PDB file of C-alpha atoms in Angstrom:
ATOM      1  CA  MET A 154     -35.095 207.261-141.875  1.00 51.00           C
ATOM      2  CA  VAL A 155     -31.519 206.757-141.160  1.00 49.00           C
ATOM      3  CA  ILE A 156     -32.087 203.316-139.612  1.00 51.00           C
ATOM      4  CA  LEU A 157     -33.919 202.092-142.561  1.00 50.00           C
ATOM      5  CA  ALA A 158     -31.189 203.788-144.855  1.00 51.00           C
ATOM      6  CA  MET A 159     -28.360 201.620-142.787  1.00 51.00           C
ATOM      7  CA  MET A 160     -30.413 198.370-143.360  1.00 55.00           C
ATOM      8  CA  ALA A 161     -31.606 199.151-147.155  1.00 58.00           C
ATOM      9  CA  ASP A 162     -30.104 196.746-149.672  1.00 68.00           C
ATOM     10  CA  VAL A 163     -29.182 193.994-147.220  1.00 71.00           C
ATOM     11  CA  GLU A 164     -28.430 190.959-148.921  1.00 81.00           C
ATOM     12  CA  LYS A 165     -27.899 188.764-145.741  1.00 90.00           C
ATOM     13  CA  VAL A 166     -28.238 188.455-142.356  1.00 92.00           C
ATOM     14  CA  GLU A 167     -25.184 187.130-140.192  1.00 92.00           C
ATOM     15  CA  VAL A 168     -25.106 185.420-136.765  1.00 93.00           C
ATOM     16  CA  ALA A 169     -22.257 187.286-134.915  1.00 89.00           C
ATOM     17  CA  VAL A 170     -23.001 185.157-131.601  1.00 90.00           C
ATOM     18  CA  ALA A 171     -25.703 182.955-130.544  1.00 91.00           C
ATOM     19  CA  HIS A 172     -26.499 180.590-127.384  1.00 90.00           C
ATOM     20  CA  HIS A 173     -29.193 180.017-125.090  1.00 88.00           C
ATOM     21  CA  GLU A 174     -29.076 183.671-123.277  1.00 90.00           C
ATOM     22  CA  ARG A 175     -28.481 186.011-126.188  1.00 94.00           C
ATOM     23  CA  ALA A 176     -28.163 186.318-129.867  1.00 96.00           C
ATOM     24  CA  THR A 177     -26.242 189.361-131.924  1.00 96.00           C
ATOM     25  CA  LEU A 178     -27.170 189.610-135.638  1.00 96.00           C
ATOM     26  CA  ARG A 179     -25.427 191.863-138.154  1.00 94.00           C
ATOM     27  CA  VAL A 180     -28.033 193.230-140.664  1.00 94.00           C
ATOM     28  CA  GLY A 181     -25.993 195.581-143.030  1.00 90.00           C
ATOM     29  CA  ASP A 182     -24.584 198.326-140.443  1.00 91.00           C
ATOM     30  CA  VAL A 183     -26.714 197.349-137.580  1.00 95.00           C
ATOM     31  CA  PHE A 184     -25.942 195.057-135.062  1.00 95.00           C
ATOM     32  CA  LEU A 185     -29.466 193.996-133.247  1.00 96.00           C
ATOM     33  CA  LYS A 186     -28.513 192.231-130.158  1.00 96.00           C
ATOM     34  CA  ILE A 187     -31.581 190.303-128.419  1.00 97.00           C
ATOM     35  CA  ASP A 188     -30.897 189.349-124.877  1.00 96.00           C
ATOM     36  CA  ALA A 189     -33.217 187.679-122.197  1.00 92.00           C
ATOM     37  CA  ASP A 190     -31.601 189.669-119.147  1.00 92.00           C
ATOM     38  CA  GLN A 191     -32.567 193.342-119.600  1.00 91.00           C
ATOM     39  CA  THR A 192     -29.935 194.194-116.729  1.00 89.00           C
ATOM     40  CA  ARG A 193     -27.205 192.848-118.694  1.00 89.00           C
ATOM     41  CA  THR A 194     -28.306 195.046-121.853  1.00 92.00           C
ATOM     42  CA  ASN A 195     -28.372 198.159-119.221  1.00 91.00           C
ATOM     43  CA  VAL A 196     -25.126 197.510-117.787  1.00 89.00           C
ATOM     44  CA  GLU A 197     -24.016 196.984-121.302  1.00 91.00           C
ATOM     45  CA  VAL A 198     -25.073 200.380-122.548  1.00 94.00           C
ATOM     46  CA  GLU A 199     -24.165 202.124-119.280  1.00 92.00           C
ATOM     47  CA  ALA A 200     -20.362 200.720-119.757  1.00 91.00           C
ATOM     48  CA  MET A 201     -20.224 201.895-123.628  1.00 93.00           C
ATOM     49  CA  ALA A 202     -21.122 205.263-122.476  1.00 93.00           C
ATOM     50  CA  MET A 203     -18.175 205.484-119.826  1.00 93.00           C
ATOM     51  CA  ALA A 204     -15.749 203.379-122.136  1.00 93.00           C
ATOM     52  CA  PRO A 205     -12.633 205.982-123.129  1.00 94.00           C
ATOM     53  CA  ILE A 206     -12.594 204.649-126.441  1.00 93.00           C
ATOM     54  CA  PRO A 207     -15.296 205.084-129.630  1.00 92.00           C
ATOM     55  CA  THR A 208     -18.311 202.541-128.920  1.00 94.00           C
ATOM     56  CA  PRO A 209     -21.170 201.890-131.373  1.00 95.00           C
ATOM     57  CA  GLU A 210     -24.036 204.486-131.309  1.00 96.00           C
ATOM     58  CA  VAL A 211     -27.322 203.175-129.674  1.00 96.00           C
ATOM     59  CA  LEU A 212     -29.790 203.553-132.504  1.00 97.00           C
ATOM     60  CA  TRP A 213     -32.968 202.167-130.422  1.00 96.00           C
ATOM     61  CA  ARG A 214     -33.923 199.885-127.844  1.00 95.00           C
ATOM     62  CA  LYS A 215     -36.912 197.965-127.389  1.00 95.00           C
ATOM     63  CA  PRO A 216     -36.746 195.237-125.057  1.00 93.00           C
ATOM     64  CA  PRO A 217     -35.439 192.255-125.525  1.00 94.00           C
ATOM     65  CA  ALA A 218     -33.639 194.151-128.593  1.00 96.00           C
ATOM     66  CA  LEU A 219     -31.090 196.584-128.899  1.00 96.00           C
ATOM     67  CA  ALA A 220     -29.798 198.240-132.051  1.00 97.00           C
ATOM     68  CA  LEU A 221     -26.517 199.362-132.175  1.00 97.00           C
ATOM     69  CA  ALA A 222     -24.678 201.088-135.398  1.00 96.00           C
ATOM     70  CA  ALA A 223     -21.135 199.406-136.867  1.00 93.00           C
ATOM     71  CA  LEU A 224     -18.619 201.385-135.804  1.00 90.00           C
ATOM     72  CA  PRO A 225     -16.750 203.413-138.785  1.00 88.00           C
ATOM     73  CA  GLY A 226     -13.606 202.052-140.299  1.00 88.00           C
ATOM     74  CA  THR A 227     -12.162 199.121-141.744  1.00 88.00           C
ATOM     75  CA  ALA A 228     -12.366 195.674-140.348  1.00 89.00           C
ATOM     76  CA  LEU A 229      -8.951 194.322-139.238  1.00 93.00           C
ATOM     77  CA  GLY A 230     -10.147 190.769-140.478  1.00 91.00           C
ATOM     78  CA  ARG A 231     -12.725 188.076-141.221  1.00 85.00           C
ATOM     79  CA  PRO A 232     -12.936 184.729-139.590  1.00 82.00           C
ATOM     80  CA  GLY A 233     -11.401 182.061-141.972  1.00 89.00           C
ATOM     81  CA  GLU A 234      -9.468 184.599-144.003  1.00 93.00           C
ATOM     82  CA  PRO A 235      -6.169 186.237-143.582  1.00 94.00           C
ATOM     83  CA  SER A 236      -5.869 189.618-142.419  1.00 94.00           C
ATOM     84  CA  THR A 237      -4.636 192.022-144.925  1.00 94.00           C
ATOM     85  CA  ALA A 238      -4.495 194.916-142.180  1.00 95.00           C
ATOM     86  CA  SER A 239      -1.403 196.997-141.795  1.00 95.00           C
ATOM     87  CA  SER A 240       0.792 196.801-138.680  1.00 95.00           C
ATOM     88  CA  ALA A 241      -0.209 200.067-137.845  1.00 96.00           C
ATOM     89  CA  ALA A 242      -3.529 199.438-138.077  1.00 95.00           C
ATOM     90  CA  TRP A 243      -3.130 196.512-135.334  1.00 95.00           C
ATOM     91  CA  ALA A 244      -0.980 198.688-133.414  1.00 96.00           C
ATOM     92  CA  ALA A 245      -3.804 201.131-133.160  1.00 95.00           C
ATOM     93  CA  ALA A 246      -6.217 198.227-132.013  1.00 94.00           C
ATOM     94  CA  GLY A 247      -3.765 197.099-129.279  1.00 95.00           C
ATOM     95  CA  ALA A 248      -3.439 200.673-128.130  1.00 96.00           C
ATOM     96  CA  ALA A 249      -7.285 201.002-127.836  1.00 94.00           C
ATOM     97  CA  ALA A 250      -7.698 197.546-125.735  1.00 94.00           C
ATOM     98  CA  ARG A 251      -5.026 198.598-123.660  1.00 95.00           C
ATOM     99  CA  MET A 252      -6.610 202.267-123.260  1.00 95.00           C
ATOM    100  CA  LEU A 253      -9.912 200.499-122.141  1.00 92.00           C
ATOM    101  CA  HIS A 254      -7.932 197.599-119.880  1.00 91.00           C
ATOM    102  CA  ASP A 255      -6.561 200.589-117.818  1.00 93.00           C
ATOM    103  CA  ALA A 256      -9.412 202.689-117.478  1.00 91.00           C
ATOM    104  CA  PRO A 257     -11.341 202.324-114.054  1.00 88.00           C
ATOM    105  CA  LEU A 258     -13.416 199.977-113.576  1.00 80.00           C
ATOM    106  CA  PRO A 259     -17.338 200.479-113.550  1.00 82.00           C
ATOM    107  CA  PRO A 260     -18.539 201.845-110.177  1.00 83.00           C
ATOM    108  CA  TRP A 261     -21.472 199.312-109.800  1.00 80.00           C
ATOM    109  CA  PRO A 262     -21.179 196.394-107.444  1.00 78.00           C
ATOM    110  CA  GLY A 263     -20.063 192.877-109.104  1.00 77.00           C
ATOM    111  CA  ARG A 264     -17.716 190.110-108.594  1.00 81.00           C
ATOM    112  CA  SER A 265     -14.350 190.943-106.802  1.00 82.00           C
ATOM    113  CA  LEU A 266     -11.053 191.151-108.712  1.00 81.00           C
ATOM    114  CA  ASP A 267     -10.039 188.202-106.302  1.00 87.00           C
ATOM    115  CA  GLU A 268     -13.415 186.161-107.291  1.00 89.00           C
ATOM    116  CA  ILE A 269     -12.738 186.627-110.809  1.00 86.00           C
ATOM    117  CA  ALA A 270      -9.098 185.873-110.503  1.00 86.00           C
ATOM    118  CA  SER A 271     -10.034 182.848-108.653  1.00 91.00           C
ATOM    119  CA  HIS A 272     -12.515 181.640-111.430  1.00 91.00           C
ATOM    120  CA  LEU A 273     -10.307 182.145-114.056  1.00 90.00           C
ATOM    121  CA  ASP A 274      -7.308 180.122-111.911  1.00 91.00           C
ATOM    122  CA  GLY A 275     -10.017 177.155-111.795  1.00 93.00           C
ATOM    123  CA  GLU A 276     -10.701 177.505-115.531  1.00 93.00           C
ATOM    124  CA  CYS A 277      -7.020 177.298-116.613  1.00 93.00           C
ATOM    125  CA  GLU A 278      -6.499 174.339-114.255  1.00 94.00           C
ATOM    126  CA  TRP A 279      -9.163 172.680-116.080  1.00 95.00           C
ATOM    127  CA  LEU A 280      -7.661 173.461-119.552  1.00 94.00           C
ATOM    128  CA  VAL A 281      -4.141 172.164-118.523  1.00 95.00           C
ATOM    129  CA  THR A 282      -5.824 168.952-116.306  1.00 95.00           C
ATOM    130  CA  ASN A 283      -7.732 167.918-119.267  1.00 95.00           C
ATOM    131  CA  GLY A 284      -5.018 168.218-121.643  1.00 95.00           C
ATOM    132  CA  VAL A 285      -6.948 170.906-123.742  1.00 94.00           C
ATOM    133  CA  LEU A 286      -3.790 173.243-123.832  1.00 94.00           C
ATOM    134  CA  PRO A 287      -0.445 172.936-122.713  1.00 94.00           C
ATOM    135  CA  ALA A 288       0.684 174.165-119.307  1.00 94.00           C
ATOM    136  CA  ASP A 289       3.281 176.312-120.655  1.00 94.00           C
ATOM    137  CA  LEU A 290       0.699 178.460-123.278  1.00 93.00           C
ATOM    138  CA  VAL A 291      -1.646 178.986-120.234  1.00 93.00           C
ATOM    139  CA  THR A 292       0.869 180.166-118.123  1.00 91.00           C
ATOM    140  CA  ARG A 293       2.705 182.417-120.758  1.00 90.00           C
ATOM    141  CA  ASN A 294      -0.939 183.914-121.361  1.00 88.00           C
ATOM    142  CA  ARG A 295      -1.657 184.431-117.643  1.00 84.00           C
ATOM    143  CA  ARG A 296       1.240 186.222-117.318  1.00 83.00           C
ATOM    144  CA  ALA A 297       0.737 188.363-120.118  1.00 77.00           C
ATOM    145  CA  THR A 298      -2.859 189.151-119.721  1.00 71.00           C
ATOM    146  CA  CYS A 299      -2.979 189.646-115.864  1.00 66.00           C
ATOM    147  CA  GLY A 300       0.730 189.341-114.627  1.00 62.00           C
ATOM    148  CA  ARG A 301       0.054 186.191-112.296  1.00 57.00           C
ATOM    149  CA  VAL A 302      -0.194 182.670-112.985  1.00 55.00           C
ATOM    150  CA  SER A 303      -2.135 181.331-110.223  1.00 53.00           C
ATOM    151  CA  THR A 304      -3.567 182.144-106.928  1.00 43.00           C
ATOM    152  CA  ARG A 305      -4.126 178.597-105.722  1.00 47.00           C
TER     153      ARG A 305
END
């Protein structure tokens, strides 16, 4: 079976993300996502199917778990290590991110853009007010990511 072959000779299990709502583990070339909220998992799978860029293949689903194949290719970097990827590789990753960000929003209901922007404004304000980040850094990043600084 293909899935067993992908997980053969696994030397370790890596925790990619873990918190009180969900966890993602990497086992060989398989990512196992465990999520208590199946609605969130359903939305994620549907969104991946609509994405204009390559997304992981869904190997299997058995709630609360979702198994995804790792995307082919070479990692741009590893946490705690300097990247050895070429500038062309980083440019290609940036182009893919721009393509995804430029794609139309999924058709299902959710928070409006104004609600999301208002929440982000509040989070940015907290970062500055509590001295976590300098105001000029927050302002510069807000302009770079969404073309605006604040709605307040």
